[in-house]
C-alpha cells in the first residue's frame, strides 16, 4: 500500500521547506530508497522509574558490538524485534551530578533537554526544564507540529513533563486518545465549503486576538510581555495551520472510543489507543515527530491493577520501584511491572512494523528513542537506552553497544543527526560534546 | 526567565537534616540545622526555639521591621486557573458547563494553582480555542437576551454590547484601540453574515484575549520598584482571592470611581464578599489545596481490606471537609483553633458510620463525634485517607502533613543515592543517613496509627497487631510525646508556629507564590494581626486585603 500523505494543492517540492504541517515525506522517501537516511520520523517513548538494574536488562555475557541474540526475561516481549533494536548500555546523565535542585526525580527535566533545570520554588517538583527538548527541537527544525501524548501523566510540574519548546515552556501531553484523534482529524471530516467558512471565521478571531496580544505586550513590563510573546507565537502558528489549504489523503478510520482515559484502571487501554493514534497520525503524515509518556518520573499515581494486561498488584508503581531489592516477592513484582512497560513498547514497534510503507514498513523509516531518566536506585548511571527502527537506513540495529560513562547529551545529539538536524552538541555543551559513536 | 527566590538560603540549611543531626532540644537558641527552613518561610521560629516559641522581641514589629520602608515580593503574571476560568465564565455568561475541567492541569506554586511560571503550551491554546467557540455558540443560541440583549439588526446596540460586555470580560474598560478593533470585527462579520454571527465572534475573541485569560497588572505602568495597585487591579485581586472569580459590577463601579484604593472601602468590600455565596468557591479552592485533598477520587485502596472504598466515599470525605471548614469560617466562630480541635463535623450516613457515631440527620448535617477520637481536620477521613498508602498508613505522609501544612516546615528530599522505600519502616530511625530528617516525621506520623488508611479509629491494624497510637514531636517540647491526634491537636491549636504558618498559607493563596525576603515584614505584621484576633480566619482574610502585598506591586 502506498503510504499516504496530505497533499498540498498546487504546490511543488520547492514549497516543502517554507510551510509548517507539511511532512517531508516525498523528499525523504526518495532518500530512503538510497539507504542514506535521514529518518523520516522520530518517536520518543518514556516509561517511569528505572529499568530495574543492568542485571535485569543486559543480556548475559554480552559485550560492546555484539549482535543481539537474546534478551533478559523482563524484555522478552521485544524478542520479535531484536533486529530492529540498537541497545545502548551503561551511559550516564552527566547533568545529574551538577544539579543542585531536588533529588532523584529531577533528572526527568534533563532527560530530553540535556540541561539543568530551572527551579521556581524550594519544592522538589517546583521546577521546569531550562531549554527545548530534542523532540520539540527537531519538530521545529523540520517545520512540523510534534504530537505529544501521555497516559496518566501527572500534574503541571517538573516531575511530570518530558517535552519542552524552550525554557519553562513545557508541552502538556494530551492524555485522551479520543480527543487527540479529534484534534488531529476532525476538521478534515467537514465538507470543504463549510471548512473554508469556518477557517475564515477563525482567522478573523485570531487576528483580533493577535492584535490584543501585541497591544498588551507593548504596555507591560518585560516579564509579562515575554509570556505574551510566547502566546503570540502560538497564535501565529495556529493561524498558519488554518491558512494552509490541505486535504487528508489517508483514511484514519473512526478513532478510539470515548472512555475514562484518565483513570488508573484504564492505563493499559489508554496506552494502546495512544499508540494507535500516534501511528495513525504519523502514517497520515500529519506530523513526523511524536512522543508518548506513560506516567511521570515516579508514577506514584499509577497502581498496576491491570489483570487484563498481565499484572495485578495493589501497590503503587513508585513503591514497587523503590521496594525491589527487599526480597524475592518484591523483585518479582518489580520485574512484572517493567515487563508490562516493555510490552507496551513492543506493541508500538509491532504497529510500526505492521504498517507497510515504501518497500518495507513504517518502522524502517522511523527512529524510535526508548529512554528513561534513571539507571538504577535513584541515580542516572548504568542506564539503558535504545534506538530502534531503520531510520531510513541510517541506523545499524540488532546489536548491543556499550558506552560506559558517556553523557546522554551525546545520544540526544545523535538523535538530531539521525533526523537530518545536524549539530555539534545538544543541550548544555558542558555535559557532552559531539554525537555518540553508534558504530 | 529566572525567578529570584529565597531558595538558595533554604537549601543551605537543609544538609544538616541529612547529616544525622537530630534537632537538639536542650540547645535552645537558634539551631536551625535540622533544615526546617522556617527561618526563610514564616518569619518566625527561625529566630529562637527555646520552647515557648516567642520571637525574641515580644509584641510589636521586630527591630528590623520597625519603621522599615514597605517592600513586597514580585508576583509573576499568571493565567486563570481552571477553577477560576469556570467560575468566571459562569459569572460572565451564566454558563455552568465547566469547560476548564478539560484543560491541562494547573501549575502549582507553594501548593496553590498559579499558572505563573511556565509559558502557555500549544495544546492549551487549542483547548482555550475550543472552549471559546463552544461558550460563544451557547451564549448566542440560548442566552442571547442576558449576554447580548440587542436586536441582531441593531448595530448601535451591538456596538454598545462590545463596550459593556468587554468591560466585564476584561475586568476593565476597553481602551480606544481595543474598542476600534472589536467593533471592526463585529461590523465585518455583521456585514458578511449577520448580527448573531458577529456577536459570536466578538465573544470568541474576547474569551481568547490575554486580557481575559491572564491576571494582567502593570499596564502602562512606568514605575519600577514599588507601585500601588490600581483600582481595577484591586477589584480583580479582591474577587479572585475571595470568590475565585471575576469582579462584580459593584467592584468595577467602585474601581471606576476611584474609590477602591482606600483601606476602609477595601475592608468593607472584603467583608461583603465573605458573606456572599461566592466566597464558598474560594474557601473550597483554598482548603482542597492547603490540605491536599483534591485527588481522593484517584486514590487506590486495598479492596480486600477496605471494600467500602469507592468514588462515592471519596466524594463524601471531600465534601465533609469543605462543608466543615465553610461552617466554621463562614457560619461559625471562624477560628483556627476550632478547625483543629472541633469534636463535630458535617457528615452523611456513610461517614457517620465510618466515624462510629449515629448520623445527625439526613444528607450532610452537623453531627457530634467522639471527642476522645476526633479533633477537627486532623482526624478528618479525607486527610487520613490522603496520607495513607493502599493498604497501610504512612508515617511519613502524616508527618509531612503536620510539618508542611501546619508548621510550614520544608523538609528536603532524600539525599541522592540513598535507597528509599515507601513503607512504614522503623529501620529509618536507625540508619544515620535517614534518621536526621525522619526523626521529624516518623514518630509524628506514628501518632496517627490508631486511624486506618480510611481514617477509621481502630485498636488493631491491618495485620492484626495492636496499635500503639503514641507519637512525638521532639522539636516542640510543649507537645513532646502525645497520645494520638486529639492530644496533638490541642497542642497545635495553641502553638504560635502553627498560627503563623496558617497565616503564611493564606498569604501564599492570596499571592499565589512563595513568600520572599521582601515580604518578611508584611508577613510579620499579618501574623501579628492574626494573633491579635485570636486566630480568626475571616479577620485574616480582611487583613490580607489591606496588607502591603495586596496594595502594592513590585517590579524586578
mmCIF file of N, CA and C in Angstrom, chain B residues 160-250:
data_model
loop_
_atom_site.group_PDB
_atom_site.id
_atom_site.type_symbol
_atom_site.label_atom_id
_atom_site.label_comp_id
_atom_site.label_asym_id
_atom_site.label_seq_id
_atom_site.Cartn_x
_atom_site.Cartn_y
_atom_site.Cartn_z
ATOM 1 N N UNK B 160 -22.677 48.926 21.501
ATOM 2 C CA UNK B 160 -22.753 49.099 22.958
ATOM 3 C C UNK B 160 -22.439 47.810 23.697
ATOM 4 N N UNK B 161 -22.902 46.699 23.142
ATOM 5 C CA UNK B 161 -22.610 45.382 23.729
ATOM 6 C C UNK B 161 -21.102 45.151 23.787
ATOM 7 N N UNK B 162 -20.404 45.504 22.711
ATOM 8 C CA UNK B 162 -18.952 45.314 22.694
ATOM 9 C C UNK B 162 -18.315 46.026 23.881
ATOM 10 N N UNK B 163 -18.762 47.253 24.101
ATOM 11 C CA UNK B 163 -18.153 48.042 25.170
ATOM 12 C C UNK B 163 -18.548 47.523 26.552
ATOM 13 N N UNK B 164 -19.833 47.253 26.758
ATOM 14 C CA UNK B 164 -20.295 46.830 28.086
ATOM 15 C C UNK B 164 -19.802 45.440 28.441
ATOM 16 N N UNK B 165 -19.979 44.526 27.485
ATOM 17 C CA UNK B 165 -19.519 43.171 27.741
ATOM 18 C C UNK B 165 -18.002 43.140 27.872
ATOM 19 N N UNK B 166 -17.335 43.909 27.029
ATOM 20 C CA UNK B 166 -15.875 43.945 27.055
ATOM 21 C C UNK B 166 -15.337 44.374 28.416
ATOM 22 N N UNK B 167 -15.987 45.350 29.020
ATOM 23 C CA UNK B 167 -15.546 45.824 30.342
ATOM 24 C C UNK B 167 -15.617 44.696 31.371
ATOM 25 N N UNK B 168 -16.643 43.904 31.273
ATOM 26 C CA UNK B 168 -16.762 42.792 32.233
ATOM 27 C C UNK B 168 -15.787 41.669 31.874
ATOM 28 N N UNK B 169 -15.642 41.400 30.581
ATOM 29 C CA UNK B 169 -14.749 40.308 30.169
ATOM 30 C C UNK B 169 -13.296 40.634 30.497
ATOM 31 N N UNK B 170 -12.898 41.883 30.275
ATOM 32 C CA UNK B 170 -11.505 42.263 30.522
ATOM 33 C C UNK B 170 -11.290 42.767 31.954
ATOM 34 N N UNK B 171 -12.382 42.906 32.669
ATOM 35 C CA UNK B 171 -12.310 43.361 34.064
ATOM 36 C C UNK B 171 -11.785 44.798 34.143
ATOM 37 N N UNK B 172 -11.960 45.530 33.057
ATOM 38 C CA UNK B 172 -11.602 46.952 32.984
ATOM 39 C C UNK B 172 -12.167 47.457 31.655
ATOM 40 N N UNK B 173 -12.323 48.754 31.522
ATOM 41 C CA UNK B 173 -12.839 49.255 30.240
ATOM 42 C C UNK B 173 -11.856 48.989 29.108
ATOM 43 N N UNK B 174 -12.391 48.744 27.919
ATOM 44 C CA UNK B 174 -11.523 48.609 26.754
ATOM 45 C C UNK B 174 -10.916 49.969 26.429
ATOM 46 N N UNK B 175 -9.664 49.967 25.979
ATOM 47 C CA UNK B 175 -9.093 51.233 25.528
ATOM 48 C C UNK B 175 -9.557 51.517 24.087
ATOM 49 N N UNK B 176 -9.200 52.678 23.580
ATOM 50 C CA UNK B 176 -9.716 53.113 22.271
ATOM 51 C C UNK B 176 -9.333 52.150 21.153
ATOM 52 N N UNK B 177 -8.087 51.689 21.164
ATOM 53 C CA UNK B 177 -7.635 50.785 20.100
ATOM 54 C C UNK B 177 -8.381 49.452 20.164
ATOM 55 N N UNK B 178 -8.588 48.960 21.376
ATOM 56 C CA UNK B 178 -9.313 47.703 21.536
ATOM 57 C C UNK B 178 -10.759 47.857 21.060
ATOM 58 N N UNK B 179 -11.378 48.937 21.461
ATOM 59 C CA UNK B 179 -12.762 49.182 21.082
ATOM 60 C C UNK B 179 -12.892 49.225 19.555
ATOM 61 N N UNK B 180 -11.973 49.968 18.924
ATOM 62 C CA UNK B 180 -11.960 50.025 17.461
ATOM 63 C C UNK B 180 -11.814 48.643 16.857
ATOM 64 N N UNK B 181 -10.880 47.886 17.379
ATOM 65 C CA UNK B 181 -10.602 46.558 16.837
ATOM 66 C C UNK B 181 -11.798 45.629 16.952
ATOM 67 N N UNK B 182 -12.454 45.634 18.108
ATOM 68 C CA UNK B 182 -13.585 44.721 18.288
ATOM 69 C C UNK B 182 -14.813 45.171 17.502
ATOM 70 N N UNK B 183 -14.999 46.481 17.418
ATOM 71 C CA UNK B 183 -16.125 46.966 16.619
ATOM 72 C C UNK B 183 -15.904 46.654 15.145
ATOM 73 N N UNK B 184 -14.652 46.769 14.712
ATOM 74 C CA UNK B 184 -14.346 46.428 13.323
ATOM 75 C C UNK B 184 -14.643 44.943 13.066
ATOM 76 N N UNK B 185 -14.234 44.091 13.989
ATOM 77 C CA UNK B 185 -14.505 42.660 13.866
ATOM 78 C C UNK B 185 -16.010 42.424 13.809
ATOM 79 N N UNK B 186 -16.734 43.086 14.691
ATOM 80 C CA UNK B 186 -18.180 42.946 14.722
ATOM 81 C C UNK B 186 -18.809 43.392 13.416
ATOM 82 N N UNK B 187 -18.439 44.587 12.969
ATOM 83 C CA UNK B 187 -19.022 45.151 11.744
ATOM 84 C C UNK B 187 -18.726 44.270 10.534
ATOM 85 N N UNK B 188 -17.471 43.843 10.404
ATOM 86 C CA UNK B 188 -17.110 42.995 9.257
ATOM 87 C C UNK B 188 -17.949 41.730 9.225
ATOM 88 N N UNK B 189 -18.106 41.115 10.367
ATOM 89 C CA UNK B 189 -18.863 39.863 10.406
ATOM 90 C C UNK B 189 -20.349 40.123 10.210
ATOM 91 N N UNK B 190 -20.857 41.187 10.822
ATOM 92 C CA UNK B 190 -22.276 41.511 10.667
ATOM 93 C C UNK B 190 -22.585 41.835 9.207
ATOM 94 N N UNK B 191 -21.638 42.485 8.540
ATOM 95 C CA UNK B 191 -21.844 42.847 7.146
ATOM 96 C C UNK B 191 -21.853 41.618 6.234
ATOM 97 N N UNK B 192 -20.995 40.649 6.511
ATOM 98 C CA UNK B 192 -20.929 39.481 5.630
ATOM 99 C C UNK B 192 -21.864 38.357 6.076
ATOM 100 N N UNK B 193 -22.177 38.301 7.334
ATOM 101 C CA UNK B 193 -23.102 37.267 7.814
ATOM 102 C C UNK B 193 -24.314 37.953 8.451
ATOM 103 N N UNK B 194 -24.352 37.945 9.808
ATOM 104 C CA UNK B 194 -25.457 38.651 10.475
ATOM 105 C C UNK B 194 -25.037 39.064 11.873
ATOM 106 N N UNK B 195 -25.924 39.708 12.580
ATOM 107 C CA UNK B 195 -25.610 40.224 13.913
ATOM 108 C C UNK B 195 -25.333 39.132 14.920
ATOM 109 N N UNK B 196 -25.975 37.997 14.716
ATOM 110 C CA UNK B 196 -25.757 36.897 15.661
ATOM 111 C C UNK B 196 -24.338 36.363 15.502
ATOM 112 N N UNK B 197 -23.942 36.105 14.261
ATOM 113 C CA UNK B 197 -22.579 35.635 13.998
ATOM 114 C C UNK B 197 -21.569 36.668 14.485
ATOM 115 N N UNK B 198 -21.901 37.926 14.312
ATOM 116 C CA UNK B 198 -20.985 38.993 14.707
ATOM 117 C C UNK B 198 -20.769 38.986 16.212
ATOM 118 N N UNK B 199 -21.866 38.884 16.955
ATOM 119 C CA UNK B 199 -21.722 38.827 18.416
ATOM 120 C C UNK B 199 -20.942 37.589 18.819
ATOM 121 N N UNK B 200 -21.182 36.500 18.101
ATOM 122 C CA UNK B 200 -20.495 35.248 18.429
ATOM 123 C C UNK B 200 -18.986 35.372 18.268
ATOM 124 N N UNK B 201 -18.523 35.960 17.188
ATOM 125 C CA UNK B 201 -17.065 36.064 17.010
ATOM 126 C C UNK B 201 -16.457 37.040 18.003
ATOM 127 N N UNK B 202 -17.214 38.087 18.348
ATOM 128 C CA UNK B 202 -16.689 39.004 19.365
ATOM 129 C C UNK B 202 -16.515 38.263 20.689
ATOM 130 N N UNK B 203 -17.510 37.460 21.030
ATOM 131 C CA UNK B 203 -17.401 36.677 22.272
ATOM 132 C C UNK B 203 -16.198 35.740 22.208
ATOM 133 N N UNK B 204 -16.042 35.043 21.088
ATOM 134 C CA UNK B 204 -14.909 34.120 20.950
ATOM 135 C C UNK B 204 -13.591 34.852 21.162
ATOM 136 N N UNK B 205 -13.452 35.985 20.471
ATOM 137 C CA UNK B 205 -12.183 36.700 20.534
ATOM 138 C C UNK B 205 -11.904 37.210 21.948
ATOM 139 N N UNK B 206 -12.937 37.721 22.600
ATOM 140 C CA UNK B 206 -12.723 38.230 23.963
ATOM 141 C C UNK B 206 -12.349 37.118 24.920
ATOM 142 N N UNK B 207 -12.968 35.933 24.737
ATOM 143 C CA UNK B 207 -12.639 34.813 25.621
ATOM 144 C C UNK B 207 -11.236 34.267 25.350
ATOM 145 N N UNK B 208 -10.667 34.658 24.217
ATOM 146 C CA UNK B 208 -9.306 34.247 23.879
ATOM 147 C C UNK B 208 -8.296 35.357 24.120
ATOM 148 N N UNK B 209 -8.796 36.522 24.469
ATOM 149 C CA UNK B 209 -7.894 37.646 24.646
ATOM 150 C C UNK B 209 -7.028 37.457 25.884
ATOM 151 N N UNK B 210 -5.767 37.921 25.834
ATOM 152 C CA UNK B 210 -4.932 37.845 27.028
ATOM 153 C C UNK B 210 -5.518 38.648 28.188
ATOM 154 N N UNK B 211 -6.297 39.660 27.888
ATOM 155 C CA UNK B 211 -6.891 40.453 28.963
ATOM 156 C C UNK B 211 -7.972 39.684 29.705
ATOM 157 N N UNK B 212 -8.438 38.616 29.087
ATOM 158 C CA UNK B 212 -9.381 37.737 29.776
ATOM 159 C C UNK B 212 -8.639 36.598 30.483
ATOM 160 N N UNK B 213 -7.702 35.992 29.765
ATOM 161 C CA UNK B 213 -7.067 34.759 30.238
ATOM 162 C C UNK B 213 -6.013 34.988 31.321
ATOM 163 N N UNK B 214 -5.395 36.164 31.321
ATOM 164 C CA UNK B 214 -4.333 36.448 32.291
ATOM 165 C C UNK B 214 -4.819 37.421 33.345
ATOM 166 N N UNK B 215 -4.235 37.345 34.504
ATOM 167 C CA UNK B 215 -4.449 38.339 35.540
ATOM 168 C C UNK B 215 -3.436 39.452 35.271
ATOM 169 N N UNK B 216 -3.864 40.390 34.474
ATOM 170 C CA UNK B 216 -2.947 41.424 33.995
ATOM 171 C C UNK B 216 -2.827 42.552 35.006
ATOM 172 N N UNK B 217 -1.612 42.934 35.294
ATOM 173 C CA UNK B 217 -1.355 44.099 36.157
ATOM 174 C C UNK B 217 -0.164 44.855 35.596
ATOM 175 N N UNK B 218 -0.121 46.134 35.874
ATOM 176 C CA UNK B 218 1.048 46.917 35.481
ATOM 177 C C UNK B 218 0.965 47.470 34.085
ATOM 178 N N UNK B 219 -0.245 47.463 33.489
ATOM 179 C CA UNK B 219 -0.403 48.035 32.144
ATOM 180 C C UNK B 219 -0.084 49.520 32.176
ATOM 181 N N UNK B 220 0.743 49.945 31.253
ATOM 182 C CA UNK B 220 1.074 51.359 31.143
ATOM 183 C C UNK B 220 1.695 51.906 32.419
ATOM 184 N N UNK B 221 2.246 51.012 33.214
ATOM 185 C CA UNK B 221 2.878 51.482 34.441
ATOM 186 C C UNK B 221 4.335 51.751 34.168
ATOM 187 N N UNK B 222 4.760 52.967 34.426
ATOM 188 C CA UNK B 222 6.157 53.283 34.158
ATOM 189 C C UNK B 222 6.986 53.130 35.410
ATOM 190 N N UNK B 223 6.322 52.761 36.518
ATOM 191 C CA UNK B 223 7.057 52.659 37.774
ATOM 192 C C UNK B 223 8.003 51.479 37.780
ATOM 193 N N UNK B 224 9.025 51.600 38.591
ATOM 194 C CA UNK B 224 9.841 50.435 38.887
ATOM 195 C C UNK B 224 9.937 50.386 40.403
ATOM 196 N N UNK B 225 10.339 49.257 40.925
ATOM 197 C CA UNK B 225 10.327 49.131 42.376
ATOM 198 C C UNK B 225 8.889 48.974 42.841
ATOM 199 N N UNK B 226 8.503 49.702 43.845
ATOM 200 C CA UNK B 226 7.195 49.548 44.469
ATOM 201 C C UNK B 226 6.156 50.431 43.780
ATOM 202 N N UNK B 227 5.038 49.827 43.374
ATOM 203 C CA UNK B 227 3.992 50.556 42.658
ATOM 204 C C UNK B 227 2.659 50.252 43.319
ATOM 205 N N UNK B 228 1.800 51.243 43.469
ATOM 206 C CA UNK B 228 0.478 50.995 44.047
ATOM 207 C C UNK B 228 -0.392 50.254 43.045
ATOM 208 N N UNK B 229 -1.131 49.285 43.539
ATOM 209 C CA UNK B 229 -2.056 48.539 42.687
ATOM 210 C C UNK B 229 -3.258 49.436 42.387
ATOM 211 N N UNK B 230 -3.657 49.490 41.123
ATOM 212 C CA UNK B 230 -4.728 50.413 40.721
ATOM 213 C C UNK B 230 -6.100 49.848 41.057
ATOM 214 N N UNK B 231 -7.119 50.693 40.912
ATOM 215 C CA UNK B 231 -8.484 50.327 41.253
ATOM 216 C C UNK B 231 -8.958 49.047 40.579
ATOM 217 N N UNK B 232 -8.856 48.998 39.245
ATOM 218 C CA UNK B 232 -9.337 47.801 38.539
ATOM 219 C C UNK B 232 -8.517 46.573 38.917
ATOM 220 N N UNK B 233 -7.212 46.787 39.108
ATOM 221 C CA UNK B 233 -6.368 45.665 39.526
ATOM 222 C C UNK B 233 -6.790 45.175 40.907
ATOM 223 N N UNK B 234 -7.131 46.098 41.789
ATOM 224 C CA UNK B 234 -7.592 45.717 43.124
ATOM 225 C C UNK B 234 -8.917 44.953 43.043
ATOM 226 N N UNK B 235 -9.792 45.400 42.162
ATOM 227 C CA UNK B 235 -11.079 44.717 42.022
ATOM 228 C C UNK B 235 -10.869 43.251 41.675
ATOM 229 N N UNK B 236 -9.955 42.995 40.745
ATOM 230 C CA UNK B 236 -9.670 41.610 40.371
ATOM 231 C C UNK B 236 -8.952 40.862 41.471
ATOM 232 N N UNK B 237 -8.027 41.538 42.139
ATOM 233 C CA UNK B 237 -7.337 40.856 43.251
ATOM 234 C C UNK B 237 -8.346 40.427 44.306
ATOM 235 N N UNK B 238 -9.265 41.327 44.622
ATOM 236 C CA UNK B 238 -10.281 41.010 45.621
ATOM 237 C C UNK B 238 -11.132 39.822 45.175
ATOM 238 N N UNK B 239 -11.627 39.913 43.954
ATOM 239 C CA UNK B 239 -12.582 38.890 43.538
ATOM 240 C C UNK B 239 -11.928 37.535 43.342
ATOM 241 N N UNK B 240 -10.705 37.521 42.807
ATOM 242 C CA UNK B 240 -10.075 36.210 42.621
ATOM 243 C C UNK B 240 -9.581 35.626 43.936
ATOM 244 N N UNK B 241 -9.325 36.491 44.915
ATOM 245 C CA UNK B 241 -8.935 35.987 46.227
ATOM 246 C C UNK B 241 -10.142 35.454 46.992
ATOM 247 N N UNK B 242 -11.220 36.246 47.034
ATOM 248 C CA UNK B 242 -12.329 35.894 47.920
ATOM 249 C C UNK B 242 -13.460 35.138 47.238
ATOM 250 N N UNK B 243 -13.486 35.184 45.881
ATOM 251 C CA UNK B 243 -14.552 34.473 45.181
ATOM 252 C C UNK B 243 -14.026 33.470 44.154
ATOM 253 N N UNK B 244 -12.725 33.476 43.911
ATOM 254 C CA UNK B 244 -12.152 32.667 42.839
ATOM 255 C C UNK B 244 -12.889 32.938 41.526
ATOM 256 N N UNK B 245 -13.233 34.203 41.328
ATOM 257 C CA UNK B 245 -13.952 34.556 40.102
ATOM 258 C C UNK B 245 -13.774 36.046 39.790
ATOM 259 N N UNK B 246 -14.452 36.502 38.737
ATOM 260 C CA UNK B 246 -14.307 37.876 38.266
ATOM 261 C C UNK B 246 -14.994 38.868 39.217
ATOM 262 N N UNK B 247 -14.609 40.130 39.158
ATOM 263 C CA UNK B 247 -15.281 41.145 39.984
ATOM 264 C C UNK B 247 -16.722 41.342 39.523
ATOM 265 N N UNK B 248 -17.580 41.711 40.468
ATOM 266 C CA UNK B 248 -18.946 42.030 40.081
ATOM 267 C C UNK B 248 -19.031 43.518 39.726
ATOM 268 N N UNK B 249 -20.229 43.940 39.313
ATOM 269 C CA UNK B 249 -20.384 45.329 38.868
ATOM 270 C C UNK B 249 -20.103 46.313 40.005
ATOM 271 N N UNK B 250 -20.453 45.936 41.237
ATOM 272 C CA UNK B 250 -20.204 46.854 42.362
ATOM 273 C C UNK B 250 -18.712 47.139 42.482
#
